[in-house]
PDB file of C-alpha atoms and ligand atoms in Angstrom:
ATOM      1  CA  MET H 173     -10.678   9.715 -74.185  1.00 75.00           C
ATOM      2  CA  GLU H 174     -10.734  10.990 -71.237  1.00 82.00           C
ATOM      3  CA  ASP H 175     -14.354  10.045 -69.836  1.00 95.00           C
ATOM      4  CA  LEU H 176     -11.947   6.470 -70.554  1.00 97.00           C
ATOM      5  CA  ILE H 177      -9.460   7.665 -68.304  1.00 98.00           C
ATOM      6  CA  LYS H 178     -11.633   8.206 -65.355  1.00 97.00           C
ATOM      7  CA  LYS H 179     -12.786   5.823 -65.611  1.00 98.00           C
ATOM      8  CA  ALA H 180      -9.052   3.194 -65.608  1.00 98.00           C
ATOM      9  CA  ALA H 181      -8.293   5.689 -62.701  1.00 98.00           C
ATOM     10  CA  GLU H 182     -11.296   4.685 -60.823  1.00 98.00           C
ATOM     11  CA  ASP H 183     -11.005   1.504 -61.260  1.00 98.00           C
ATOM     12  CA  ILE H 184      -8.251   1.252 -60.081  1.00 98.00           C
ATOM     13  CA  ILE H 185      -8.768   2.770 -56.863  1.00 98.00           C
ATOM     14  CA  LYS H 186     -11.664   0.783 -56.987  1.00 98.00           C
ATOM     15  CA  ALA H 187      -9.174  -2.837 -57.239  1.00 98.00           C
ATOM     16  CA  GLN H 188      -5.809  -1.992 -55.403  1.00 97.00           C
ATOM     17  CA  ARG H 189      -4.335  -4.744 -57.085  1.00 98.00           C
ATOM     18  CA  VAL H 190      -3.207  -3.814 -59.778  1.00 98.00           C
ATOM     19  CA  SER H 191      -1.159  -5.848 -62.295  1.00 98.00           C
ATOM     20  CA  ALA H 192      -0.128  -4.658 -65.706  1.00 98.00           C
ATOM     21  CA  LEU H 193       1.721  -6.482 -68.843  1.00 98.00           C
ATOM     22  CA  THR H 194       3.399  -4.751 -70.634  1.00 98.00           C
ATOM     23  CA  GLY H 195       5.234  -5.591 -74.423  1.00 98.00           C
ATOM     24  CA  ALA H 196       7.123  -3.651 -77.260  1.00 97.00           C
ATOM     25  CA  GLY H 197       5.069  -0.574 -77.828  1.00 98.00           C
ATOM     26  CA  MET H 198       5.693   0.001 -74.360  1.00 98.00           C
ATOM     27  CA  SER H 199       9.056   1.441 -74.901  1.00 96.00           C
ATOM     28  CA  ALA H 200       8.226   2.943 -78.563  1.00 96.00           C
ATOM     29  CA  GLU H 201       8.133   5.958 -77.118  1.00 96.00           C
ATOM     30  CA  SER H 202      11.975   5.280 -76.121  1.00 94.00           C
ATOM     31  CA  GLY H 203      13.008   4.692 -78.866  1.00 91.00           C
ATOM     32  CA  ILE H 204      13.201   1.488 -79.516  1.00 91.00           C
ATOM     33  CA  PRO H 205      11.124  -0.547 -82.774  1.00 91.00           C
ATOM     34  CA  THR H 206       8.293  -2.480 -82.099  1.00 95.00           C
ATOM     35  CA  PHE H 207       8.681  -6.456 -83.755  1.00 94.00           C
ATOM     36  CA  ARG H 208       5.222  -5.996 -85.869  1.00 94.00           C
ATOM     37  CA  ASP H 209       4.775  -2.453 -86.670  1.00 94.00           C
ATOM     38  CA  PRO H 210       5.407  -1.034 -89.463  1.00 93.00           C
ATOM     39  CA  GLY H 211       9.511  -0.565 -89.721  1.00 89.00           C
ATOM     40  CA  GLY H 212       9.913  -2.853 -87.086  1.00 91.00           C
ATOM     41  CA  PHE H 213      12.832  -5.961 -85.869  1.00 88.00           C
ATOM     42  CA  TRP H 214      10.241  -9.032 -87.950  1.00 91.00           C
ATOM     43  CA  GLU H 215      10.873  -6.434 -90.558  1.00 90.00           C
ATOM     44  CA  ARG H 216      14.049  -6.402 -90.625  1.00 88.00           C
ATOM     45  CA  TYR H 217      14.794  -8.926 -89.574  1.00 91.00           C
ATOM     46  CA  ASN H 218      13.436 -12.621 -90.297  1.00 91.00           C
ATOM     47  CA  PRO H 219      12.484 -14.020 -86.942  1.00 89.00           C
ATOM     48  CA  GLU H 220      12.927 -17.466 -87.695  1.00 87.00           C
ATOM     49  CA  GLU H 221      16.332 -17.098 -88.907  1.00 88.00           C
ATOM     50  CA  TYR H 222      17.488 -14.502 -86.577  1.00 90.00           C
ATOM     51  CA  ALA H 223      15.729 -15.522 -83.401  1.00 91.00           C
ATOM     52  CA  HIS H 224      14.925 -19.422 -82.983  1.00 94.00           C
ATOM     53  CA  ILE H 225      17.410 -21.243 -81.289  1.00 94.00           C
ATOM     54  CA  ASN H 226      18.120 -24.216 -83.726  1.00 93.00           C
ATOM     55  CA  THR H 227      19.624 -20.664 -85.478  1.00 90.00           C
ATOM     56  CA  PHE H 228      21.062 -19.798 -82.108  1.00 93.00           C
ATOM     57  CA  PHE H 229      22.465 -23.142 -82.494  1.00 93.00           C
ATOM     58  CA  SER H 230      23.898 -22.931 -85.451  1.00 94.00           C
ATOM     59  CA  HIS H 231      25.036 -19.174 -86.372  1.00 94.00           C
ATOM     60  CA  PRO H 232      25.152 -17.556 -82.743  1.00 95.00           C
ATOM     61  CA  GLU H 233      26.370 -15.407 -84.619  1.00 95.00           C
ATOM     62  CA  LYS H 234      23.206 -13.519 -86.680  1.00 92.00           C
ATOM     63  CA  PRO H 235      20.966 -12.906 -83.127  1.00 93.00           C
ATOM     64  CA  TRP H 236      23.877 -11.598 -82.113  1.00 94.00           C
ATOM     65  CA  GLN H 237      24.151  -9.617 -84.840  1.00 91.00           C
ATOM     66  CA  MET H 238      20.597  -7.716 -83.658  1.00 87.00           C
ATOM     67  CA  VAL H 239      21.645  -7.790 -80.078  1.00 88.00           C
ATOM     68  CA  LYS H 240      23.958  -5.130 -81.912  1.00 85.00           C
ATOM     69  CA  ASP H 241      21.072  -3.587 -83.602  1.00 79.00           C
ATOM     70  CA  PHE H 242      19.081  -3.694 -81.040  1.00 74.00           C
ATOM     71  CA  ASP H 243      21.190  -0.678 -79.616  1.00 62.00           C
ATOM     72  CA  ILE H 244      19.383  -0.910 -76.103  1.00 58.00           C
ATOM     73  CA  LYS H 245      23.119  -0.940 -74.584  1.00 54.00           C
ATOM     74  CA  VAL H 246      23.655   2.456 -73.874  1.00 55.00           C
ATOM     75  CA  LYS H 247      20.858   4.694 -75.268  1.00 76.00           C
ATOM     76  CA  ALA H 248      17.623   4.303 -74.553  1.00 88.00           C
ATOM     77  CA  LYS H 249      16.290   5.342 -71.258  1.00 94.00           C
ATOM     78  CA  PRO H 250      12.857   5.061 -69.850  1.00 97.00           C
ATOM     79  CA  ASN H 251       9.173   7.270 -70.989  1.00 98.00           C
ATOM     80  CA  PRO H 252       7.023   9.013 -69.416  1.00 98.00           C
ATOM     81  CA  GLY H 253       5.404   5.851 -69.351  1.00 98.00           C
ATOM     82  CA  HIS H 254       7.789   3.554 -67.877  1.00 98.00           C
ATOM     83  CA  LEU H 255       8.014   6.675 -65.263  1.00 98.00           C
ATOM     84  CA  ALA H 256       3.693   6.818 -64.886  1.00 98.00           C
ATOM     85  CA  LEU H 257       3.933   2.900 -63.476  1.00 98.00           C
ATOM     86  CA  ALA H 258       6.830   3.558 -61.907  1.00 98.00           C
ATOM     87  CA  GLU H 259       4.431   6.635 -59.739  1.00 98.00           C
ATOM     88  CA  LEU H 260       1.474   3.657 -59.717  1.00 98.00           C
ATOM     89  CA  GLU H 261       3.556   0.985 -58.067  1.00 98.00           C
ATOM     90  CA  SER H 262       4.937   3.706 -55.227  1.00 98.00           C
ATOM     91  CA  LEU H 263       1.446   5.262 -54.597  1.00 98.00           C
ATOM     92  CA  GLY H 264       0.367   0.943 -53.825  1.00 98.00           C
ATOM     93  CA  PHE H 265      -1.636   0.172 -56.666  1.00 98.00           C
ATOM     94  CA  LEU H 266       0.430  -1.350 -59.226  1.00 98.00           C
ATOM     95  CA  ARG H 267       2.501  -4.868 -57.360  1.00 98.00           C
ATOM     96  CA  GLU H 268       3.788  -6.317 -60.721  1.00 98.00           C
ATOM     97  CA  ILE H 269       4.534  -6.016 -63.765  1.00 98.00           C
ATOM     98  CA  ILE H 270       4.880  -9.023 -66.372  1.00 98.00           C
ATOM     99  CA  THR H 271       6.562  -7.872 -69.236  1.00 98.00           C
ATOM    100  CA  GLN H 272       8.289  -9.469 -72.421  1.00 98.00           C
ATOM    101  CA  ASN H 273      10.650  -5.882 -73.342  1.00 97.00           C
ATOM    102  CA  VAL H 274      13.922  -7.304 -72.577  1.00 94.00           C
ATOM    103  CA  ASP H 275      14.757  -4.060 -72.670  1.00 93.00           C
ATOM    104  CA  ASN H 276      15.057  -2.562 -68.638  1.00 94.00           C
ATOM    105  CA  LEU H 277      13.590  -0.162 -68.646  1.00 96.00           C
ATOM    106  CA  HIS H 278      10.088  -1.033 -66.494  1.00 98.00           C
ATOM    107  CA  GLN H 279      12.899  -2.050 -64.162  1.00 97.00           C
ATOM    108  CA  GLN H 280      15.072   1.730 -64.300  1.00 96.00           C
ATOM    109  CA  ALA H 281      12.396   3.290 -64.164  1.00 98.00           C
ATOM    110  CA  GLY H 282      11.897   2.435 -60.874  1.00 98.00           C
ATOM    111  CA  ASN H 283       9.129  -0.805 -60.963  1.00 98.00           C
ATOM    112  CA  SER H 284      10.938  -2.755 -58.200  1.00 98.00           C
ATOM    113  CA  GLN H 285       8.557  -5.847 -59.085  1.00 98.00           C
ATOM    114  CA  VAL H 286       9.413  -6.626 -63.648  1.00 98.00           C
ATOM    115  CA  ILE H 287       8.931 -10.212 -64.091  1.00 98.00           C
ATOM    116  CA  GLU H 288      10.906 -10.943 -67.033  1.00 98.00           C
ATOM    117  CA  PHE H 289       8.378 -12.987 -69.247  1.00 98.00           C
ATOM    118  CA  HIS H 290      11.017 -13.583 -72.292  1.00 98.00           C
ATOM    119  CA  GLY H 291      14.200 -12.588 -70.164  1.00 96.00           C
ATOM    120  CA  ASN H 292      16.468  -9.834 -70.277  1.00 94.00           C
ATOM    121  CA  LEU H 293      18.862  -8.255 -73.003  1.00 91.00           C
ATOM    122  CA  ARG H 294      21.012  -6.480 -70.481  1.00 90.00           C
ATOM    123  CA  ARG H 295      22.427  -9.666 -69.145  1.00 94.00           C
ATOM    124  CA  ALA H 296      25.149 -12.400 -71.508  1.00 95.00           C
ATOM    125  CA  VAL H 297      25.053 -16.582 -70.518  1.00 96.00           C
ATOM    126  CA  CYS H 298      27.331 -18.559 -70.914  1.00 97.00           C
ATOM    127  CA  LEU H 299      26.675 -22.390 -72.696  1.00 95.00           C
ATOM    128  CA  THR H 300      29.206 -24.148 -71.455  1.00 97.00           C
ATOM    129  CA  CYS H 301      29.420 -22.907 -67.606  1.00 98.00           C
ATOM    130  CA  GLY H 302      26.864 -20.921 -66.817  1.00 96.00           C
ATOM    131  CA  LYS H 303      28.300 -17.302 -66.103  1.00 97.00           C
ATOM    132  CA  TYR H 304      26.445 -14.655 -66.067  1.00 96.00           C
ATOM    133  CA  TYR H 305      27.527 -11.266 -67.859  1.00 96.00           C
ATOM    134  CA  GLU H 306      26.061  -7.754 -68.288  1.00 94.00           C
ATOM    135  CA  LEU H 307      26.174  -6.622 -71.772  1.00 91.00           C
ATOM    136  CA  ALA H 308      27.559  -3.151 -71.293  1.00 88.00           C
ATOM    137  CA  LYS H 309      30.834  -5.728 -70.118  1.00 91.00           C
ATOM    138  CA  ILE H 310      30.416  -7.217 -73.242  1.00 92.00           C
ATOM    139  CA  SER H 311      33.146  -6.726 -76.367  1.00 92.00           C
ATOM    140  CA  LEU H 312      30.860  -6.961 -79.563  1.00 91.00           C
ATOM    141  CA  GLU H 313      33.331  -6.776 -81.786  1.00 91.00           C
ATOM    142  CA  ILE H 314      34.225 -10.173 -83.118  1.00 94.00           C
ATOM    143  CA  LEU H 315      30.817 -12.043 -83.166  1.00 94.00           C
ATOM    144  CA  PRO H 316      30.035 -14.614 -80.753  1.00 96.00           C
ATOM    145  CA  PRO H 317      31.359 -13.026 -77.639  1.00 96.00           C
ATOM    146  CA  ARG H 318      32.855 -15.767 -75.478  1.00 97.00           C
ATOM    147  CA  CYS H 319      32.734 -16.643 -72.128  1.00 97.00           C
ATOM    148  CA  GLU H 320      36.336 -16.646 -69.840  1.00 96.00           C
ATOM    149  CA  CYS H 321      35.938 -20.795 -70.462  1.00 98.00           C
ATOM    150  CA  ASN H 322      35.834 -19.886 -73.860  1.00 97.00           C
ATOM    151  CA  GLY H 323      32.159 -21.061 -74.179  1.00 97.00           C
ATOM    152  CA  ILE H 324      30.022 -19.394 -76.455  1.00 97.00           C
ATOM    153  CA  LEU H 325      27.219 -16.375 -75.068  1.00 97.00           C
ATOM    154  CA  LYS H 326      23.656 -15.875 -75.926  1.00 96.00           C
ATOM    155  CA  PRO H 327      21.530 -12.967 -74.654  1.00 95.00           C
ATOM    156  CA  ASP H 328      20.104 -14.318 -71.505  1.00 95.00           C
ATOM    157  CA  ALA H 329      16.015 -13.699 -73.978  1.00 95.00           C
ATOM    158  CA  VAL H 330      13.936 -16.243 -74.426  1.00 96.00           C
ATOM    159  CA  PHE H 331      14.429 -17.329 -78.285  1.00 95.00           C
ATOM    160  CA  PHE H 332      11.682 -18.607 -80.060  1.00 94.00           C
ATOM    161  CA  GLY H 333      11.381 -22.695 -79.309  1.00 94.00           C
ATOM    162  CA  GLU H 334      12.600 -21.740 -75.280  1.00 95.00           C
ATOM    163  CA  PRO H 335      10.195 -22.017 -72.561  1.00 95.00           C
ATOM    164  CA  ILE H 336       9.569 -19.182 -70.384  1.00 97.00           C
ATOM    165  CA  PRO H 337      11.629 -18.972 -67.759  1.00 96.00           C
ATOM    166  CA  GLN H 338      10.401 -20.834 -65.189  1.00 97.00           C
ATOM    167  CA  GLU H 339      10.095 -18.953 -62.007  1.00 98.00           C
ATOM    168  CA  ALA H 340       9.258 -15.609 -64.740  1.00 98.00           C
ATOM    169  CA  TYR H 341       6.148 -18.401 -65.496  1.00 98.00           C
ATOM    170  CA  ARG H 342       4.970 -19.189 -62.257  1.00 98.00           C
ATOM    171  CA  ARG H 343       5.204 -16.363 -60.998  1.00 98.00           C
ATOM    172  CA  SER H 344       2.942 -14.517 -63.912  1.00 98.00           C
ATOM    173  CA  TYR H 345       0.321 -16.668 -63.506  1.00 98.00           C
ATOM    174  CA  GLU H 346      -0.451 -16.567 -60.030  1.00 98.00           C
ATOM    175  CA  ALA H 347       0.109 -12.612 -60.528  1.00 98.00           C
ATOM    176  CA  ALA H 348      -2.762 -12.530 -63.084  1.00 98.00           C
ATOM    177  CA  ARG H 349      -5.267 -14.956 -60.793  1.00 98.00           C
ATOM    178  CA  SER H 350      -5.034 -13.188 -57.752  1.00 98.00           C
ATOM    179  CA  CYS H 351      -4.515  -8.741 -59.033  1.00 98.00           C
ATOM    180  CA  LYS H 352      -8.437  -7.815 -60.090  1.00 98.00           C
ATOM    181  CA  LEU H 353      -7.211  -5.005 -62.638  1.00 98.00           C
ATOM    182  CA  MET H 354      -4.915  -6.328 -65.073  1.00 98.00           C
ATOM    183  CA  LEU H 355      -4.207  -3.161 -67.723  1.00 98.00           C
ATOM    184  CA  VAL H 356      -2.535  -4.588 -71.044  1.00 98.00           C
ATOM    185  CA  ILE H 357      -0.185  -1.944 -72.922  1.00 98.00           C
ATOM    186  CA  GLY H 358       1.468  -1.910 -76.037  1.00 98.00           C
ATOM    187  CA  THR H 359       1.680  -5.748 -76.382  1.00 98.00           C
ATOM    188  CA  SER H 360      -0.272  -6.790 -80.284  1.00 98.00           C
ATOM    189  CA  ALA H 361      -1.357 -10.660 -77.719  1.00 98.00           C
ATOM    190  CA  VAL H 362      -0.553 -12.608 -80.467  1.00 97.00           C
ATOM    191  CA  VAL H 363       2.456 -14.433 -78.914  1.00 95.00           C
ATOM    192  CA  TYR H 364       1.678 -17.211 -76.259  1.00 96.00           C
ATOM    193  CA  PRO H 365       1.897 -18.426 -74.389  1.00 97.00           C
ATOM    194  CA  ALA H 366       2.811 -14.038 -73.249  1.00 98.00           C
ATOM    195  CA  ALA H 367      -0.921 -13.430 -74.735  1.00 98.00           C
ATOM    196  CA  SER H 368      -2.976 -15.610 -72.434  1.00 98.00           C
ATOM    197  CA  ILE H 369      -1.909 -14.303 -69.574  1.00 98.00           C
ATOM    198  CA  PRO H 370      -4.901 -11.291 -69.775  1.00 98.00           C
ATOM    199  CA  GLN H 371      -7.625 -14.756 -70.647  1.00 98.00           C
ATOM    200  CA  ILE H 372      -5.978 -15.718 -66.854  1.00 98.00           C
ATOM    201  CA  ALA H 373      -7.257 -12.842 -65.170  1.00 98.00           C
ATOM    202  CA  LYS H 374      -9.550 -12.457 -66.928  1.00 98.00           C
ATOM    203  CA  GLN H 375     -11.469 -15.655 -66.278  1.00 98.00           C
ATOM    204  CA  ALA H 376     -11.039 -15.016 -62.913  1.00 98.00           C
ATOM    205  CA  GLY H 377     -13.032 -12.149 -62.048  1.00 98.00           C
ATOM    206  CA  ALA H 378     -10.105  -9.176 -62.981  1.00 98.00           C
ATOM    207  CA  VAL H 379     -10.934  -6.438 -65.078  1.00 98.00           C
ATOM    208  CA  VAL H 380      -9.190  -6.043 -68.356  1.00 98.00           C
ATOM    209  CA  VAL H 381      -7.911  -2.806 -69.126  1.00 98.00           C
ATOM    210  CA  GLU H 382      -6.089  -2.688 -72.766  1.00 98.00           C
ATOM    211  CA  VAL H 383      -3.971   0.839 -73.208  1.00 98.00           C
ATOM    212  CA  ASN H 384      -2.242   0.106 -77.613  1.00 98.00           C
ATOM    213  CA  PRO H 385      -3.098   2.520 -80.023  1.00 98.00           C
ATOM    214  CA  GLN H 386      -4.646   0.549 -81.984  1.00 98.00           C
ATOM    215  CA  PRO H 387      -6.685  -2.223 -81.253  1.00 98.00           C
ATOM    216  CA  THR H 388      -5.444  -6.038 -80.619  1.00 98.00           C
ATOM    217  CA  PRO H 389      -7.336  -9.316 -80.346  1.00 98.00           C
ATOM    218  CA  LEU H 390      -8.573  -9.247 -77.432  1.00 98.00           C
ATOM    219  CA  THR H 391      -9.966  -5.974 -77.956  1.00 98.00           C
ATOM    220  CA  GLY H 392     -13.823  -6.360 -77.594  1.00 94.00           C
ATOM    221  CA  VAL H 393     -13.368 -10.147 -76.400  1.00 97.00           C
ATOM    222  CA  ILE H 394     -11.061 -10.536 -73.110  1.00 98.00           C
ATOM    223  CA  SER H 395     -10.835  -6.238 -72.217  1.00 98.00           C
ATOM    224  CA  ASP H 396     -13.673  -4.287 -71.025  1.00 98.00           C
ATOM    225  CA  TYR H 397     -12.419  -1.541 -72.367  1.00 98.00           C
ATOM    226  CA  ILE H 398      -9.558  -0.428 -74.260  1.00 98.00           C
ATOM    227  CA  ILE H 399      -7.963   3.391 -74.207  1.00 98.00           C
ATOM    228  CA  ILE H 400      -6.387   4.328 -77.875  1.00 98.00           C
ATOM    229  CA  GLY H 401      -3.424   6.373 -77.124  1.00 98.00           C
ATOM    230  CA  LYS H 402       0.714   6.197 -77.136  1.00 98.00           C
ATOM    231  CA  ALA H 403       1.824   4.961 -73.464  1.00 98.00           C
ATOM    232  CA  GLY H 404       4.050   7.962 -72.638  1.00 98.00           C
ATOM    233  CA  VAL H 405       0.258   9.805 -73.131  1.00 98.00           C
ATOM    234  CA  VAL H 406      -2.182   7.685 -72.077  1.00 98.00           C
ATOM    235  CA  LEU H 407      -0.217   6.479 -68.873  1.00 98.00           C
ATOM    236  CA  PRO H 408       0.599   9.648 -67.182  1.00 98.00           C
ATOM    237  CA  GLU H 409      -2.661  10.330 -67.440  1.00 98.00           C
ATOM    238  CA  ILE H 410      -4.204   7.565 -65.930  1.00 98.00           C
ATOM    239  CA  VAL H 411      -2.034   8.756 -62.800  1.00 98.00           C
ATOM    240  CA  LYS H 412      -2.421  11.831 -62.590  1.00 98.00           C
ATOM    241  CA  ALA H 413      -6.356  10.933 -62.661  1.00 98.00           C
ATOM    242  CA  VAL H 414      -5.614   8.687 -59.865  1.00 98.00           C
ATOM    243  CA  LYS H 415      -4.634  11.096 -57.780  1.00 98.00           C
ATOM    244  CA  ASN H 416      -6.918  13.307 -58.114  1.00 97.00           C
ATOM    245  CA  LEU H 417      -9.652  10.823 -57.149  1.00 97.00           C
ATOM    246  CA  LEU H 418      -7.473  10.209 -53.442  1.00 96.00           C
ATOM    247  CA  CYS H 419      -7.287  14.114 -53.034  1.00 89.00           C
TER     248      CYS H 419
HETATM  249  P1  OAD J 738       4.788  -6.162 -81.012  1.00 81.94           P
HETATM  250  O1  OAD J 738       5.653  -5.774 -81.957  1.00 81.94           O
HETATM  251  O2  OAD J 738       3.887  -6.921 -81.209  1.00 81.94           O
HETATM  252  O3  OAD J 738       3.240  -5.162 -81.034  1.00 81.94           O
HETATM  253  C1  OAD J 738       3.954  -4.103 -80.018  1.00 81.94           C
HETATM  254  C2  OAD J 738       1.989  -3.706 -80.325  1.00 81.94           C
HETATM  255  O4  OAD J 738       2.650  -1.960 -78.887  1.00 81.94           O
HETATM  256  C3  OAD J 738       1.129  -2.893 -81.429  1.00 81.94           C
HETATM  257  O5  OAD J 738      -0.261  -3.171 -80.344  1.00 81.94           O
HETATM  258  C4  OAD J 738       1.201  -1.874 -81.129  1.00 81.94           C
HETATM  259  O6  OAD J 738      -0.337  -0.926 -82.045  1.00 81.94           O
HETATM  260  C5  OAD J 738       1.317  -1.650 -80.069  1.00 81.94           C
HETATM  261  N1  OAD J 738       2.016   0.322 -79.702  1.00 81.94           N
HETATM  262  C6  OAD J 738       3.077   0.823 -80.612  1.00 81.94           C
HETATM  263  N2  OAD J 738       3.527   1.857 -80.522  1.00 81.94           N
HETATM  264  C7  OAD J 738       2.530   1.989 -78.637  1.00 81.94           C
HETATM  265  C8  OAD J 738       2.706   2.595 -77.939  1.00 81.94           C
HETATM  266  N3  OAD J 738       3.615   4.190 -78.229  1.00 81.94           N
HETATM  267  N4  OAD J 738       2.301   3.054 -76.646  1.00 81.94           N
HETATM  268  C9  OAD J 738       1.437   1.554 -76.738  1.00 81.94           C
HETATM  269  N5  OAD J 738       1.603   0.491 -77.613  1.00 81.94           N
HETATM  270  C10 OAD J 738       2.129   1.036 -78.761  1.00 81.94           C
HETATM  271  O7  OAD J 738       5.690  -6.482 -79.431  1.00 81.94           O
HETATM  272  P2  OAD J 738       5.036  -7.223 -78.635  1.00 81.94           P
HETATM  273  O8  OAD J 738       3.640  -7.671 -78.511  1.00 81.94           O
HETATM  274  O9  OAD J 738       5.589  -6.860 -77.559  1.00 81.94           O
HETATM  275  O10 OAD J 738       8.825 -12.022 -77.915  1.00 81.94           O
HETATM  276  O11 OAD J 738       5.272  -8.552 -78.737  1.00 81.94           O
HETATM  277  C11 OAD J 738       5.253  -9.966 -78.253  1.00 81.94           C
HETATM  278  C12 OAD J 738       6.383 -10.595 -78.536  1.00 81.94           C
HETATM  279  O12 OAD J 738       6.504 -11.180 -79.641  1.00 81.94           O
HETATM  280  C13 OAD J 738       8.039  -9.932 -77.943  1.00 81.94           C
HETATM  281  O13 OAD J 738       7.756  -9.613 -77.485  1.00 81.94           O
HETATM  282  C14 OAD J 738       8.715 -11.009 -78.480  1.00 81.94           C
HETATM  283  C15 OAD J 738       8.352 -10.810 -79.899  1.00 81.94           C
HETATM  284  O14 OAD J 738       8.585 -11.625 -81.040  1.00 81.94           O
HETATM  285  C16 OAD J 738       9.688 -12.749 -78.105  1.00 81.94           C
HETATM  286  O15 OAD J 738      11.032 -12.652 -78.872  1.00 81.94           O
HETATM  287  C17 OAD J 738      10.680 -14.045 -77.757  1.00 81.94           C
END
C-alpha cells in the first residue's frame, strides 16, 4: 500500500488538476452507514418503497421516516478523509469534489467546490411554493413536515426516478472532461449516471485512482489502480506524501 500511496502522490503532483468523485464510503468513518454494505441503508429500507419519487408522492411520510433515521441532522462530523480532501484543495491540487453524498460533510470539512450530484439532505424544499428550509430548523415530529403555505416539504435530495439537478450534471461532466486525475472514493460505482463520471474522465485521458476497501466494477477496467483501504486512513496518507514530495 505504501508504494501505491507514493505513486498516487506523485500522480497528483504531476496532474495538478484533480477532481474527486465520492460516495457513501467516504462518510462511513463519520458513523453514517453506506447503502449496500452489510448493515447498510438498503438492508433496512427497500429503496423502491422508501427512496422512489413515486413513493414520495403517494406516501411522503415514508421517505421522511428514513431521513429521520439518517440522523445526520446534528451528529455526524467530517472524518480525517474529508479533512484530507479539504487540505488537498488548499494545496491547490483538488479543483472540485463531485459527491453522491447528501450529508454536507465535505462542505463542513472546508472544501469550497462541492458539486452535489444527489442534492443535500440539510435542505428541504416546498413542493407547492418552492421555498427552501434548513432541515435542522424544521420539526420532524409530524411527518411529512409542511411549509408555512401548507405545501408538503421534500428533502432536497435526488430520489430514484428523479433527474440529476441540471447544473450539478453539467459541472460534473465538465470536471470529468477537464481533470487530469480523478480520485474515486468510497463508491460502489453501480448507480448511474454518477458511475459514468470516472468513465468520462478516463476517456478524456485522466488517470483514475480508486480508494476503497474492496474492488468495484471500475477496478481493472476504468481505474488505473485501486488503493485498498478506508478513506479516513488512505487519504491523509496520500496528502502527507504529497506534502513530503513538495518540500
Ligand atoms: P454504496 O453503499 O453503494 O457503496 C459504498 C462503497 O463504499 C462500497 O464500495 C464500499 O466498499 C465503500 N466503503 C465502505 N467503507 C469505506 C471506507 N471507510 N472508506 C472508503 N470506502 C468505503 O454507496 P454509493 O456508491 O455512494 O443514491 O451509492 C451510490 C448511490 O446509491 C447513493 O448516492 C444513493 C444510493 O442509492 C440515491 O439515493 C439517489
